[in-house]
Tab-separated table of C-alpha atoms in Angstrom:
chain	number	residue	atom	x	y	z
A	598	UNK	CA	-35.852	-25.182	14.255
A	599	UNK	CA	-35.140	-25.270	18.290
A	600	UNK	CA	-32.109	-22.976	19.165
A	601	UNK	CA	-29.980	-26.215	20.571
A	602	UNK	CA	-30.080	-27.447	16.670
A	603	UNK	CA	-28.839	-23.859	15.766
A	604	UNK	CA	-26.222	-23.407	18.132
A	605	UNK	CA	-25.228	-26.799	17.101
A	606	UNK	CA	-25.251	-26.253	13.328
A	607	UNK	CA	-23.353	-23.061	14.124
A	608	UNK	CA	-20.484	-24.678	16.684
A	609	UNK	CA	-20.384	-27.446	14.352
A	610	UNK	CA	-19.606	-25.524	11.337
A	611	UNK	CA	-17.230	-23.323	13.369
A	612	UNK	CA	-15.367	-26.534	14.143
A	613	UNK	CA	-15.360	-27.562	10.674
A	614	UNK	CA	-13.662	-24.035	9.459
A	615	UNK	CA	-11.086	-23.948	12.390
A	616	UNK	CA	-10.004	-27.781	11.909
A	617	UNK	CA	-9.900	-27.545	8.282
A	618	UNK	CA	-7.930	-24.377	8.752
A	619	UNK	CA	-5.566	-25.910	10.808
A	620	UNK	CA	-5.005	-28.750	8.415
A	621	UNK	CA	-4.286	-26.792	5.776
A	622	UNK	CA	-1.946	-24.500	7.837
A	623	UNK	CA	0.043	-27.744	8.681
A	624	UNK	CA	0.396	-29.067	4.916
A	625	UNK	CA	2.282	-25.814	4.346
A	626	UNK	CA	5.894	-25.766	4.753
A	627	UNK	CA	7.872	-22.532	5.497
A	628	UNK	CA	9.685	-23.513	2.605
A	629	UNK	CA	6.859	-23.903	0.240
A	630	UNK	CA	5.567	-20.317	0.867
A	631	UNK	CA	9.169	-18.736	0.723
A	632	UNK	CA	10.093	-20.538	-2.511
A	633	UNK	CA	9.618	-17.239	-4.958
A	634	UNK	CA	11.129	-14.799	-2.001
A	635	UNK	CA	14.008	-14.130	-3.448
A	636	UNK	CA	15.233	-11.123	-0.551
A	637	UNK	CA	14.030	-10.750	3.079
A	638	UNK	CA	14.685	-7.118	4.210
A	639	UNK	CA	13.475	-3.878	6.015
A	640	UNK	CA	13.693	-1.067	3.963
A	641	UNK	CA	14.845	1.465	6.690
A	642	UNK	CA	15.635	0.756	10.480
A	643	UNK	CA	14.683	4.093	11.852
A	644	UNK	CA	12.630	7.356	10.841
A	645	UNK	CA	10.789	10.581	11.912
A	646	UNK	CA	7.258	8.854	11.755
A	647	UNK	CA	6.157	5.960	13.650
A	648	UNK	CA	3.718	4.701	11.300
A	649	UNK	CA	3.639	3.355	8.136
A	650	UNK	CA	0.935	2.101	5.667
A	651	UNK	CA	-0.008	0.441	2.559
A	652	UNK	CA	3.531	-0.132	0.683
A	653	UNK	CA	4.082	-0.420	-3.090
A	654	UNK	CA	6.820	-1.543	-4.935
A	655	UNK	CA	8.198	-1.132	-8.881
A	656	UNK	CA	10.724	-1.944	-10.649
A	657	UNK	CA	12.483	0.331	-13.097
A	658	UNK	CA	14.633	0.480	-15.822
A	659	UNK	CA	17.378	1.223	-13.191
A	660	UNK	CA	16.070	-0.468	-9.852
A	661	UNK	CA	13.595	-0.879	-7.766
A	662	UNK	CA	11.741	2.186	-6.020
A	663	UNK	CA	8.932	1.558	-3.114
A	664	UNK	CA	6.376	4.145	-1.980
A	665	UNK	CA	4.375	3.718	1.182
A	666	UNK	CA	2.531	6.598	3.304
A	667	UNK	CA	4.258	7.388	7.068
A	668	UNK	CA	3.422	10.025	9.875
A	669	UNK	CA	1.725	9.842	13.530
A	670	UNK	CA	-0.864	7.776	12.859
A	671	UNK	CA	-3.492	7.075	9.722
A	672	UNK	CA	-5.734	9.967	9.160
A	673	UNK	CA	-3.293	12.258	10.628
A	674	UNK	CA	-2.708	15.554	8.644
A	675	UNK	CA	1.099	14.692	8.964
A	676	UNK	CA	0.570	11.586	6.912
A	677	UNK	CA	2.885	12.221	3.769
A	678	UNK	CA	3.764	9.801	0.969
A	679	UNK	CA	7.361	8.564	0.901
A	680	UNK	CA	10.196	6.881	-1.298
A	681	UNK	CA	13.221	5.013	-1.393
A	682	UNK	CA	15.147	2.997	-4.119
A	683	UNK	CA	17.102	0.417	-3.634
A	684	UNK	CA	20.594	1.912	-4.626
A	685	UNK	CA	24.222	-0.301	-4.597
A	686	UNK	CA	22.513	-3.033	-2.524
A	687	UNK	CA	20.531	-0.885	-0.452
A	688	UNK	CA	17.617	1.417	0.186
A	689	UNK	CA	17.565	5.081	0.206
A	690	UNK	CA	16.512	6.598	3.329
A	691	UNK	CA	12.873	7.474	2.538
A	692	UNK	CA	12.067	10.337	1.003
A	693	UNK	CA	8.796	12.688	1.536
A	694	UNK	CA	7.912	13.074	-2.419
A	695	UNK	CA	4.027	14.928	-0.996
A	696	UNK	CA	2.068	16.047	2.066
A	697	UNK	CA	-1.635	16.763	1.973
A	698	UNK	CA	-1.023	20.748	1.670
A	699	UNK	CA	-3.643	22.116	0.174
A	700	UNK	CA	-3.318	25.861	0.871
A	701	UNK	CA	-1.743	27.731	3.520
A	702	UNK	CA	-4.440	27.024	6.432
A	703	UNK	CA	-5.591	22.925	5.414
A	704	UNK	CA	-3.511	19.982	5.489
A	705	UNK	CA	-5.065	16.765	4.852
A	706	UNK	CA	-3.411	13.155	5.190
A	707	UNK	CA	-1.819	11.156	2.304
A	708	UNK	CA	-2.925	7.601	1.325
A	709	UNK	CA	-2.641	4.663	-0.674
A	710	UNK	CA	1.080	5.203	-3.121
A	711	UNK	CA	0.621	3.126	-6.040
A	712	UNK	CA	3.721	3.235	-8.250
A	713	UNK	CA	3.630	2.331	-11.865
A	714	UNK	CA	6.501	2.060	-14.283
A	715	UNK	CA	4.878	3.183	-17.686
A	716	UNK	CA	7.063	0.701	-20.246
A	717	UNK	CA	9.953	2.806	-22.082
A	718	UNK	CA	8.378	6.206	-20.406
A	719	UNK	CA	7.940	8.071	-16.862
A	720	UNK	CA	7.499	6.761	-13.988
A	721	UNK	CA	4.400	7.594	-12.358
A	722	UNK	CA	2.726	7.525	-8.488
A	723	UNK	CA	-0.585	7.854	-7.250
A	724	UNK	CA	-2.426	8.574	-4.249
A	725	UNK	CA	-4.891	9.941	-2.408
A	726	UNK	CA	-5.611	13.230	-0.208
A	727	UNK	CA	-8.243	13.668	2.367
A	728	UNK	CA	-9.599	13.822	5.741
A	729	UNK	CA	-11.695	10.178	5.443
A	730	UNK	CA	-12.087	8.236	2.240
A	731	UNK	CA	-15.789	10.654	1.828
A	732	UNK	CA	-13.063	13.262	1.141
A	733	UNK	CA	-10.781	11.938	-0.806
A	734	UNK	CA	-9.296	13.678	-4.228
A	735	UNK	CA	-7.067	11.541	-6.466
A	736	UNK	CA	-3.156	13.250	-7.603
A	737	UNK	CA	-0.604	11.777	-9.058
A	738	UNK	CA	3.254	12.738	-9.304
A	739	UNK	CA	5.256	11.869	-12.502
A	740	UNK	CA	9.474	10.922	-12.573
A	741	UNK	CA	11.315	11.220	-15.565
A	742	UNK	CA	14.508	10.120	-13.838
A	743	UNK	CA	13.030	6.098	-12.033
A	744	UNK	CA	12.050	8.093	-8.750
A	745	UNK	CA	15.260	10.342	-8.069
A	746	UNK	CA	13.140	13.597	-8.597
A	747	UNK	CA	9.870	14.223	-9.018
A	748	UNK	CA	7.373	16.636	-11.069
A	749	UNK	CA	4.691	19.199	-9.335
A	750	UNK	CA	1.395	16.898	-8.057
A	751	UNK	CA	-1.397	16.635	-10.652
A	752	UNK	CA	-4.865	16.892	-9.176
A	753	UNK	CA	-6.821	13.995	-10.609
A	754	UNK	CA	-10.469	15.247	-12.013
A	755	UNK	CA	-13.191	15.304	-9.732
A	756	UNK	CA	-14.320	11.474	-8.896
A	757	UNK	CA	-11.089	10.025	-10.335
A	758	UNK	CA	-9.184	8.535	-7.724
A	759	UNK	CA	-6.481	6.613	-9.543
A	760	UNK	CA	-5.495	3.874	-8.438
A	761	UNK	CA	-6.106	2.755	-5.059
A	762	UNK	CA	-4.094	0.229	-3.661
A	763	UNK	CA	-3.823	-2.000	-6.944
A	764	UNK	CA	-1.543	-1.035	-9.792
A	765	UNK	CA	-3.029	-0.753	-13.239
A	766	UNK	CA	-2.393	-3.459	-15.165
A	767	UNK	CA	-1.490	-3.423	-19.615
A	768	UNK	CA	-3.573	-5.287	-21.319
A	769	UNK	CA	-2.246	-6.151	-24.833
């Protein structure tokens, strides 16, 4: 096959992906993709870290709670996990619930909350500690009380990382 029929197989189907994308974008109404948004909102307006990352969100038996990691910048030791609940109509200034300490000289960065409401029992968050993902170790921090306090982190076993970025889902 000569290289003009390539390049024109490969512009063509280009064209084809953008103009079809386009299409599509156009059938779509603001109001069709906003139909089950039920709130628009920022959970804070200012904080200590200028970054933020990867947020989850969970409803519990007395509101809901989102987790999301914050600090410099990802990667950063700094990078620590945070909370806040939506309380009386609004949300809780976040809350640094743990930090990548791992003994008095190493501090590692903090990523990827997932928060799961166990039905009818605690309240439980993972995430992850390390300098790159190559390095990562899994913990996990349990609430009796829907996120208000929080028990000592629990060091996943070896290889287990919890769950990253997707809740766990009941089956049953």
């Amino acid at each position: 096959m000569n290289t003009y029929r390539v390049y024109f197989y490969l512009s063509f189907f280009f064209l084809l992906h953008i103009s079809g994308s386009v299409v599509y974008a156009e059938t779509i109404s603001e109001t069709n993709w906003r139909k089950g948004i039920l709130i628009d909102e920022f959970i804070y307006d200012s904080t200590s870290f200028v970054s933020v990352h990867a947020p989850t969100i969970e409803e519990t038996p007395s509101g809901l709670i989102s987790a999301f990691f914050g600090g410099p910048y990802e990667g950063h030791p700094e990078v620590n996990i945070y909370v806040s609940r939506l309380v009386d109509a609004g949300w809780t200034t976040p809350a640094k619930v743990a930090d990548g300490i791992v003994n008095d000289t190493l501090r590692k960065a903090c990523y990827n909350p997932v928060l799961y409401q166990i039905p009818g029992k605690e309240l439980i968050l993972f995430y992850t500690i390390g300098k790159n993902v190559q390095d990562w170790s899994g913990y996990l921090l349990r609430s009796y009380d829907d996120g208000i306090t929080w028990h000592s982190a629990e060091q996943l076993p070896e290889g287990v990382l919890g769950r990253i970025e997707h809740r766990p889902e009941m089956i049953g």
